[in-house]
PDB file of C-alpha atoms in Angstrom:
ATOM      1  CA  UNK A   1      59.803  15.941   2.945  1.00  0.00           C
ATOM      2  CA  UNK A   2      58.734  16.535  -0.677  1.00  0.00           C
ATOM      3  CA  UNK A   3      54.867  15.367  -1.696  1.00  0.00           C
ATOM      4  CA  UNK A   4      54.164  15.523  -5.517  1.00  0.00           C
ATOM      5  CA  UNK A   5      51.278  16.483  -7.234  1.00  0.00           C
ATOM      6  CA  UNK A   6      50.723  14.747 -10.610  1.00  0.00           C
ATOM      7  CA  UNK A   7      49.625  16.482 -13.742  1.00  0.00           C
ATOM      8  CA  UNK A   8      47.266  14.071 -13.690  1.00  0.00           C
ATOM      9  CA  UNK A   9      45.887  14.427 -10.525  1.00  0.00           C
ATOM     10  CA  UNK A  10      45.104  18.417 -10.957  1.00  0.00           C
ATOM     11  CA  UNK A  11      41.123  19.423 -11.794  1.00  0.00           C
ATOM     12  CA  UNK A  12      40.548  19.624 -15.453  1.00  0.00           C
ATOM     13  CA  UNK A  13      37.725  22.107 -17.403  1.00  0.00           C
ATOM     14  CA  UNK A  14      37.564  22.315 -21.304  1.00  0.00           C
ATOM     15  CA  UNK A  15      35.018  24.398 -22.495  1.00  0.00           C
ATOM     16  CA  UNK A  16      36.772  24.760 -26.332  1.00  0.00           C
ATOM     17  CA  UNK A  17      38.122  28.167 -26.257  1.00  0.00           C
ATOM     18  CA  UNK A  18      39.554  27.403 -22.627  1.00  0.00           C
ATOM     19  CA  UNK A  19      41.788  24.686 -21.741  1.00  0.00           C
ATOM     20  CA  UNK A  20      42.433  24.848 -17.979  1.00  0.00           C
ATOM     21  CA  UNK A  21      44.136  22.547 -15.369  1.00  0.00           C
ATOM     22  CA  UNK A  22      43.414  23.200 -12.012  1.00  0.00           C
ATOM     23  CA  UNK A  23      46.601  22.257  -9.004  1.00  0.00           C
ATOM     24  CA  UNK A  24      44.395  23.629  -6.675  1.00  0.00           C
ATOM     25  CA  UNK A  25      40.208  23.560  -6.190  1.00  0.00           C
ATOM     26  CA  UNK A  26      39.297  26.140  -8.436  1.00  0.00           C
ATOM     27  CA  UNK A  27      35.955  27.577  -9.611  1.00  0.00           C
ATOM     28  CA  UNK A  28      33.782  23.756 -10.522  1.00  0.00           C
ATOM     29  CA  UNK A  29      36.278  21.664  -9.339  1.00  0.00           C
ATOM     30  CA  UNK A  30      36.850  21.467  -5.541  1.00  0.00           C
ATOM     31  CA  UNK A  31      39.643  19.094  -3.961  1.00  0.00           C
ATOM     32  CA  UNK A  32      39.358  19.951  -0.198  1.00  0.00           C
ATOM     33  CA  UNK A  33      42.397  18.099   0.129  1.00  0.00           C
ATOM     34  CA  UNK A  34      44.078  20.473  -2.518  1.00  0.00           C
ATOM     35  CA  UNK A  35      43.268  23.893  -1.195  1.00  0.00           C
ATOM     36  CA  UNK A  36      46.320  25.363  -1.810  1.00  0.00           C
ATOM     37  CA  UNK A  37      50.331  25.670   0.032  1.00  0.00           C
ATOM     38  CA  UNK A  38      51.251  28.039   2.573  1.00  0.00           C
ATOM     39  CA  UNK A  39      49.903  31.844   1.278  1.00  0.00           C
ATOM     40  CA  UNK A  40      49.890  30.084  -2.359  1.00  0.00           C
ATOM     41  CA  UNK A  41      46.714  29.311  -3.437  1.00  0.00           C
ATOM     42  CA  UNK A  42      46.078  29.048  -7.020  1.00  0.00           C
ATOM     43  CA  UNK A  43      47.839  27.820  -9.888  1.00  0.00           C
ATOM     44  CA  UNK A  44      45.967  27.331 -13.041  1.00  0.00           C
ATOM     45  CA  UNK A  45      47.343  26.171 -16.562  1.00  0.00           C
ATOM     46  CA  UNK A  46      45.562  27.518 -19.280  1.00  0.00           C
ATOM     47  CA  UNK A  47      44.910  27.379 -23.027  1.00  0.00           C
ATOM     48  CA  UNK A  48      43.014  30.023 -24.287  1.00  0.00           C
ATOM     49  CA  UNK A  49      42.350  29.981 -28.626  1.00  0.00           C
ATOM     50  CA  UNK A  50      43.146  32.961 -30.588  1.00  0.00           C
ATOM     51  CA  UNK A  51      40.371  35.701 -30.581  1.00  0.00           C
ATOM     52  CA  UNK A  52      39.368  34.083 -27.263  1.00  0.00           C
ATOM     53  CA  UNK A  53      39.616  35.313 -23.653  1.00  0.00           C
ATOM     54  CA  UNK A  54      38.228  36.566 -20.606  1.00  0.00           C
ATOM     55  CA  UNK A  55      36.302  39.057 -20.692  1.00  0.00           C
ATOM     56  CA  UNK A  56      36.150  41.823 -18.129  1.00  0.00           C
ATOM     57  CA  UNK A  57      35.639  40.595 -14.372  1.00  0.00           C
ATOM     58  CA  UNK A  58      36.300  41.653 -11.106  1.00  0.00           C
ATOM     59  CA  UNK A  59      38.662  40.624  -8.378  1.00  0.00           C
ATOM     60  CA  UNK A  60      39.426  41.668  -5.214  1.00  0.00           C
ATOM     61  CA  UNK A  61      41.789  41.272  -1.730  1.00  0.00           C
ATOM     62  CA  UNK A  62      44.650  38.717  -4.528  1.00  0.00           C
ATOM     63  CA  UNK A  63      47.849  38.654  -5.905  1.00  0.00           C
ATOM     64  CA  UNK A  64      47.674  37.796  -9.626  1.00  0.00           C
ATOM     65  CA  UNK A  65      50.702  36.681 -11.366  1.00  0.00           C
ATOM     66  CA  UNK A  66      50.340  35.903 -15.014  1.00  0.00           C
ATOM     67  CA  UNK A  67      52.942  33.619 -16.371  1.00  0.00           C
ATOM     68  CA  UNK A  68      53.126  33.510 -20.364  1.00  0.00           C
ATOM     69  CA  UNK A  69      54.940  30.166 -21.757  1.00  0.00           C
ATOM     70  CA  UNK A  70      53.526  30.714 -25.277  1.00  0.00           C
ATOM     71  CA  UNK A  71      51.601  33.235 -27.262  1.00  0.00           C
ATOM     72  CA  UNK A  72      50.403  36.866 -26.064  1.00  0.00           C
ATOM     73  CA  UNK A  73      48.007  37.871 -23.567  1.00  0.00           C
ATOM     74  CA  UNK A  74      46.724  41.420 -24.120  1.00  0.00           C
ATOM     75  CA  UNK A  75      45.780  42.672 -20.499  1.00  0.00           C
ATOM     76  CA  UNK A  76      43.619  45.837 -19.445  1.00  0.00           C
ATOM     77  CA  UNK A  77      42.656  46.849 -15.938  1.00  0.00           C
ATOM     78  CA  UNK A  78      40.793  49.663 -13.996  1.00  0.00           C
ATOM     79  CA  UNK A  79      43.790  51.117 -12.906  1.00  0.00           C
ATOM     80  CA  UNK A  80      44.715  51.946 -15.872  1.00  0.00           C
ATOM     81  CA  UNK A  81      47.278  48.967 -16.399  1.00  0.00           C
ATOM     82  CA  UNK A  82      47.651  47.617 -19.781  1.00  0.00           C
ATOM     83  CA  UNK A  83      49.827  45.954 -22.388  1.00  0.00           C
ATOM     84  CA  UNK A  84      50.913  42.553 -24.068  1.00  0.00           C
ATOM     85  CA  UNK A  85      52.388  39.846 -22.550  1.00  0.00           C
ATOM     86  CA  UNK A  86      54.872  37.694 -23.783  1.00  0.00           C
ATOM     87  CA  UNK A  87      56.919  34.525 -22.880  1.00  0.00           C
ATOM     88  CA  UNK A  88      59.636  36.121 -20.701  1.00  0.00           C
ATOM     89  CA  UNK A  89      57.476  38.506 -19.203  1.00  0.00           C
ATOM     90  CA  UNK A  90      55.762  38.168 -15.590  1.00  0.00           C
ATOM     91  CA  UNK A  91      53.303  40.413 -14.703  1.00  0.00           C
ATOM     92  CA  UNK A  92      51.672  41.105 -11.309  1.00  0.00           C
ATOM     93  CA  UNK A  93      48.409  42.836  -9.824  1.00  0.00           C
ATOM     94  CA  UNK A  94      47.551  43.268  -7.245  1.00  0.00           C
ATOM     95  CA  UNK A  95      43.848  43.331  -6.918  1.00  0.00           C
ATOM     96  CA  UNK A  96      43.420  44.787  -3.536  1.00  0.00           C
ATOM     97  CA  UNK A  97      39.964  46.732  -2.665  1.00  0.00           C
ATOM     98  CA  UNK A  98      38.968  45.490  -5.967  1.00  0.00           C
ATOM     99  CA  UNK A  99      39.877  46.091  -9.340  1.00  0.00           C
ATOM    100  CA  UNK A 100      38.337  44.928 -12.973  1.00  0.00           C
ATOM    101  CA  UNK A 101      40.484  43.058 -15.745  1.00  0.00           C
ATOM    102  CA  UNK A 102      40.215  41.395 -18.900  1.00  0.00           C
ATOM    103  CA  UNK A 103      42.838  38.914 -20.569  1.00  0.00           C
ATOM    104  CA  UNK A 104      42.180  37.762 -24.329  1.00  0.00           C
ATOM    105  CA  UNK A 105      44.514  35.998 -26.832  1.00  0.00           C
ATOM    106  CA  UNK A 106      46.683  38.625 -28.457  1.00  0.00           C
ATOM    107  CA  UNK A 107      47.798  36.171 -31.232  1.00  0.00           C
ATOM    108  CA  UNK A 108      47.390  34.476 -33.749  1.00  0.00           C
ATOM    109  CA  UNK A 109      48.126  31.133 -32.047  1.00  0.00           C
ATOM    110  CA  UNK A 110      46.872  29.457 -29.005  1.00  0.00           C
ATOM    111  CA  UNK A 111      47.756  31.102 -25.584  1.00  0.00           C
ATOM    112  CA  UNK A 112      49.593  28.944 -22.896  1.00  0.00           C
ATOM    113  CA  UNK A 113      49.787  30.574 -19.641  1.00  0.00           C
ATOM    114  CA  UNK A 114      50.030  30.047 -15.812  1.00  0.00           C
ATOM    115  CA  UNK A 115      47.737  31.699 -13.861  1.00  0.00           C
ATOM    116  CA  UNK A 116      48.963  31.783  -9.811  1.00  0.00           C
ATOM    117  CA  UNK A 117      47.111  33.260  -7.015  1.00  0.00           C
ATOM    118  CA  UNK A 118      48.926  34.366  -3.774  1.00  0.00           C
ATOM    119  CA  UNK A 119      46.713  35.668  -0.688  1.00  0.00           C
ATOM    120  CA  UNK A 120      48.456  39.367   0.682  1.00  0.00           C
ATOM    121  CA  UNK A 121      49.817  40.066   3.478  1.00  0.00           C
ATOM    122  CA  UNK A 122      46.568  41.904   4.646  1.00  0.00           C
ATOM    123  CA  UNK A 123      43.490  42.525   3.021  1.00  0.00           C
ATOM    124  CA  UNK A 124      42.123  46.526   1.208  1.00  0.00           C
ATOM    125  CA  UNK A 125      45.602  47.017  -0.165  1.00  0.00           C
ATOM    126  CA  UNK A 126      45.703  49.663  -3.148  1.00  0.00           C
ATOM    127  CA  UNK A 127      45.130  48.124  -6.333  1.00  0.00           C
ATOM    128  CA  UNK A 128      48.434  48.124  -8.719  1.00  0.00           C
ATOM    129  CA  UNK A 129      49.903  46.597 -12.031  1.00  0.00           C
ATOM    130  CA  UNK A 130      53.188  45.708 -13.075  1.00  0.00           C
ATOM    131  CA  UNK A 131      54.383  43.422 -15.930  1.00  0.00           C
ATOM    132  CA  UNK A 132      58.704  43.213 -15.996  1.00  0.00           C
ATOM    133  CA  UNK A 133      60.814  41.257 -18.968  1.00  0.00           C
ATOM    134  CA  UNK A 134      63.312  38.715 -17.528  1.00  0.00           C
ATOM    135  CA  UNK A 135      65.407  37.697 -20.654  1.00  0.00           C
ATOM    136  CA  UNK A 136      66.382  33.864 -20.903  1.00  0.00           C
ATOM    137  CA  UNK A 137      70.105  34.197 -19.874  1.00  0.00           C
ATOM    138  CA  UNK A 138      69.376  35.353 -16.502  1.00  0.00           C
ATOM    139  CA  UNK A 139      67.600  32.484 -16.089  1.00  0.00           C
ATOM    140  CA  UNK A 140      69.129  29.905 -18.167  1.00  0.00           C
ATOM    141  CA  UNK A 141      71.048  27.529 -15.673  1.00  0.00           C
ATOM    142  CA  UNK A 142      70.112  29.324 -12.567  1.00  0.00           C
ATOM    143  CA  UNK A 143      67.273  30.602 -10.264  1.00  0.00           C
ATOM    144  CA  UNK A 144      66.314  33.942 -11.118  1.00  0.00           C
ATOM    145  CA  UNK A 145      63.752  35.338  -9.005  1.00  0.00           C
ATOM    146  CA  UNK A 146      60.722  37.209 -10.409  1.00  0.00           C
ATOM    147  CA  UNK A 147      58.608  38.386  -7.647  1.00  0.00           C
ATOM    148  CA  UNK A 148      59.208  39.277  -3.873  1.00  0.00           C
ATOM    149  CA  UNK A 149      57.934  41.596  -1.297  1.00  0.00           C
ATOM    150  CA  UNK A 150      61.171  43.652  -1.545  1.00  0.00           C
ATOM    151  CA  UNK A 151      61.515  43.591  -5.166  1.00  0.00           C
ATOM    152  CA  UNK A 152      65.265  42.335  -5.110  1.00  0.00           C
ATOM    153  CA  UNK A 153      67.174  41.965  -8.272  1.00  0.00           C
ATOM    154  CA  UNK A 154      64.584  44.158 -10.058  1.00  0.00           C
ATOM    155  CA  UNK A 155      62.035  41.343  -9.699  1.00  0.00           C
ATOM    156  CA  UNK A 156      57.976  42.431  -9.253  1.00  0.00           C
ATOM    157  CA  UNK A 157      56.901  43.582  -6.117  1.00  0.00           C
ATOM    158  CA  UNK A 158      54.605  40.932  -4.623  1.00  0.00           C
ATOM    159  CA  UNK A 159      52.816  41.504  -1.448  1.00  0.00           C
ATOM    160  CA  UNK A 160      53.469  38.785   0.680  1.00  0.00           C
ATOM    161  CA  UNK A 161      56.440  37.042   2.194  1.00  0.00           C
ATOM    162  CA  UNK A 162      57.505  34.905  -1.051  1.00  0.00           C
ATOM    163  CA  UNK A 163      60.077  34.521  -3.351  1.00  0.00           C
ATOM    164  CA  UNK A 164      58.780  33.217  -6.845  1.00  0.00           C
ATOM    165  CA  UNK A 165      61.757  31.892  -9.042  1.00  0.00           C
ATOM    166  CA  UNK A 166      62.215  30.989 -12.425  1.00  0.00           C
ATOM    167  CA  UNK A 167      64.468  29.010 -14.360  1.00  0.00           C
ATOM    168  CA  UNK A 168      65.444  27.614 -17.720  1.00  0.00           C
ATOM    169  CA  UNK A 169      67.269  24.022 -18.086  1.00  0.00           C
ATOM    170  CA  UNK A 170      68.681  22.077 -20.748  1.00  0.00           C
ATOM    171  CA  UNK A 171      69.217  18.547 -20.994  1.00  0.00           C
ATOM    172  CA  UNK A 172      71.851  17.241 -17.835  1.00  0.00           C
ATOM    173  CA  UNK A 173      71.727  21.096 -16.394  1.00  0.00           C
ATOM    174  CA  UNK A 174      71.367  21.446 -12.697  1.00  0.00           C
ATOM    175  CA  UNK A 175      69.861  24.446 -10.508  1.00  0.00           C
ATOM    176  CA  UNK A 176      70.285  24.332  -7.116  1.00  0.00           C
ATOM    177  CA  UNK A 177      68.680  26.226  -4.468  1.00  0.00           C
ATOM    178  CA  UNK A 178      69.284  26.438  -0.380  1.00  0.00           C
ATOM    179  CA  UNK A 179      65.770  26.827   1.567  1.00  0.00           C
ATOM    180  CA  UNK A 180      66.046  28.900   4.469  1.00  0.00           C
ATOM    181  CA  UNK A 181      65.229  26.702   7.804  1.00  0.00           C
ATOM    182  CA  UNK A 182      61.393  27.394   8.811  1.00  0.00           C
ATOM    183  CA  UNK A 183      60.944  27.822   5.401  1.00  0.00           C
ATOM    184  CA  UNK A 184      58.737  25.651   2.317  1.00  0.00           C
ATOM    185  CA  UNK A 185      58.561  25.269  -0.825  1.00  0.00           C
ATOM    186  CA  UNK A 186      56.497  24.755  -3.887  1.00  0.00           C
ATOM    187  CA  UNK A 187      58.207  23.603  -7.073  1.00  0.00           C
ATOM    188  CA  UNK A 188      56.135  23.833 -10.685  1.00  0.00           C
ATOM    189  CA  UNK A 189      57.098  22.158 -13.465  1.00  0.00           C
ATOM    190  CA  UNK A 190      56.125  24.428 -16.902  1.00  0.00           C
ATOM    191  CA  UNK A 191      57.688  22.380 -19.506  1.00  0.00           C
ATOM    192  CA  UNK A 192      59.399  19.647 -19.812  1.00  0.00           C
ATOM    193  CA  UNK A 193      60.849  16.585 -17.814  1.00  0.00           C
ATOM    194  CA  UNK A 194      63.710  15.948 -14.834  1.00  0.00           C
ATOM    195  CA  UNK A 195      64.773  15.130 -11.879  1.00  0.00           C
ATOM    196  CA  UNK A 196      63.898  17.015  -7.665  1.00  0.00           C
ATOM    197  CA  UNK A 197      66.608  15.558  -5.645  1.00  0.00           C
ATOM    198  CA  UNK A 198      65.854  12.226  -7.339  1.00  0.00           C
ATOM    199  CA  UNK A 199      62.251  12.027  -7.720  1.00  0.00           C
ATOM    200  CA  UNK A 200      61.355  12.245 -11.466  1.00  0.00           C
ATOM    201  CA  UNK A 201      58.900  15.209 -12.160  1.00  0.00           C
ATOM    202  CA  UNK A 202      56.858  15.787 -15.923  1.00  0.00           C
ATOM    203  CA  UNK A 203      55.526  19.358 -17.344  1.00  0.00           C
ATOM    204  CA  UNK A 204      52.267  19.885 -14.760  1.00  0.00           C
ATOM    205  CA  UNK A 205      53.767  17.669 -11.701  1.00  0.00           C
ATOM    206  CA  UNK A 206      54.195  20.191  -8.994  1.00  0.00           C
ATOM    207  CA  UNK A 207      56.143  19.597  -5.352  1.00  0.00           C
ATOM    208  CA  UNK A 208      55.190  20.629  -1.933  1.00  0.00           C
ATOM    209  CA  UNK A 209      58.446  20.544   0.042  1.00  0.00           C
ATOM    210  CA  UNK A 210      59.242  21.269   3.632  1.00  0.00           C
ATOM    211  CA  UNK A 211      61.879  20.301   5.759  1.00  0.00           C
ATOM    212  CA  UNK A 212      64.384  20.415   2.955  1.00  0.00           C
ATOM    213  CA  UNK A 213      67.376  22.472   3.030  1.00  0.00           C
ATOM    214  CA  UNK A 214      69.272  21.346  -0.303  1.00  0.00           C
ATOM    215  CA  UNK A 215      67.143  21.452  -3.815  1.00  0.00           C
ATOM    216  CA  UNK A 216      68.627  20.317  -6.487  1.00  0.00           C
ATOM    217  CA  UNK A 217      66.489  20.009 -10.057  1.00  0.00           C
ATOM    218  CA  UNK A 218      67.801  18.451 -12.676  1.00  0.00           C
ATOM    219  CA  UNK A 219      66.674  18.503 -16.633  1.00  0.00           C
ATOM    220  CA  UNK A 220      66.538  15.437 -18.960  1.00  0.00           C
ATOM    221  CA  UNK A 221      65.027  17.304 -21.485  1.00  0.00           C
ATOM    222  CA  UNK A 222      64.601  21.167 -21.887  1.00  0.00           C
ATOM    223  CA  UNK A 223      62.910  22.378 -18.646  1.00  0.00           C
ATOM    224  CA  UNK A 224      61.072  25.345 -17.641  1.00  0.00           C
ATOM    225  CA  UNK A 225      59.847  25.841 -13.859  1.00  0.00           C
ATOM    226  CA  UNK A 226      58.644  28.044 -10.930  1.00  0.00           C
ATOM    227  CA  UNK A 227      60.178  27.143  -7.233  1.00  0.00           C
ATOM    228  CA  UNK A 228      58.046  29.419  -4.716  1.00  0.00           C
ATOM    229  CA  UNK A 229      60.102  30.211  -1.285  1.00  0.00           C
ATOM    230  CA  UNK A 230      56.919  30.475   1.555  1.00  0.00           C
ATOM    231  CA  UNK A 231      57.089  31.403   4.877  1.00  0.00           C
TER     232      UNK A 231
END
């Protein structure tokens, strides 16, 4: 069973130096239909304009992942965490007992990002930061996962039982991928157009699956997207 969720259809705020789409109910916008999948429970895209950002907040008892498609993201935390993100790069934090973080545009160009939320395991975990490069050809044609609880494959350790995985497509490439029985699925579309086992997907368009052992995306024109494996 596969349900889409149109770009379209996802909560929208502009307030000029932000750009954000919402899949899930997010800060003004609530969809109590749309509260989230499984242990996944945000994923934002967002546009931020150079010199722009947000400024230091708190956050507490989340998994962060910050998912660059464009542009640089300068991070800082309390724990001490720090640096620039790039396209290419994932990074993860945990926030934990609570932990305070700023992101701001670190170029000279718009920032496009995904933002993506994923409630722990258990709540007061330690707060951490980690931010890991996963060059193109490891991903180009293939799955390559990013985050998981065990961190296999050198991905970033996640706490919580899911596999995030990233690919790259050109136009007419395939990646397929077998979901465990029991298990779901949540496919994102970053960039660009194709095909789920058929069903014709758009940048934004994202796919709750379940009951589906055999995935099989297809690119008509160069594709970027996350698949999520949830318990």
């Amino acid at each position: 069973m596969m349900n889409v969720r149109p770009s379209e259809a996802r909560g929208h705020a502009n307030h000029g130096w932000l750009d954000s789409h919402h899949t899930f109910s997010f800060a003004s916008y609530f969809d109590p239909e749309n509260m989230g999948f499984r242990s996944l429970r945000v994923i934002n895209e967002d546009r931020v304009q150079s010199g722009e950002g947000f400024d230091t907040h708190p956050h507490r008892d989340m998994e962060i992942i910050t998912y660059p498609l464009s542009g640089a993201i300068a991070h800082r935390d309390s724990t001490g965490g720090q640096g620039l993100l790039r396209a290419g790069e994932v990074q993860r934090m945990t926030a934990g007992t609570g932990v305070m973080h700023s992101e701001m545009n670190g170029s000279n160009e718009d920032v496009h990002f995904l933002q993506i939320w994923i409630i722990p395991e258990k709540k007061g975990l330690k707060p951490e930061y980690e931010q890991k490069f996963f060059p193109e050809k490891d991903r180009q044609g293939r799955w390559r996962v990013v985050a998981s609880p065990d961190a296999r494959d050198g991905s970033l350790t996640v706490h919580q039982d899911v596999l995030l995985n990233s690919t790259l497509l050109s136009p007419g490439e395939k990646a397929e991928y077998t979901l465990p029985k029991g298990r779901h699925a949540w496919v994102q579309i970053a960039r660009g157009t194709g095909t789920l086992n058929g069903v014709a997907l758009k940048a934004g368009d994202g796919v709750a699956v379940s009951d589906e052992s055999s995935l099989v995306l297809t690119a008509s024109e160069p594709l970027e997207a996350l698949l999520f494996d949830l318990a």
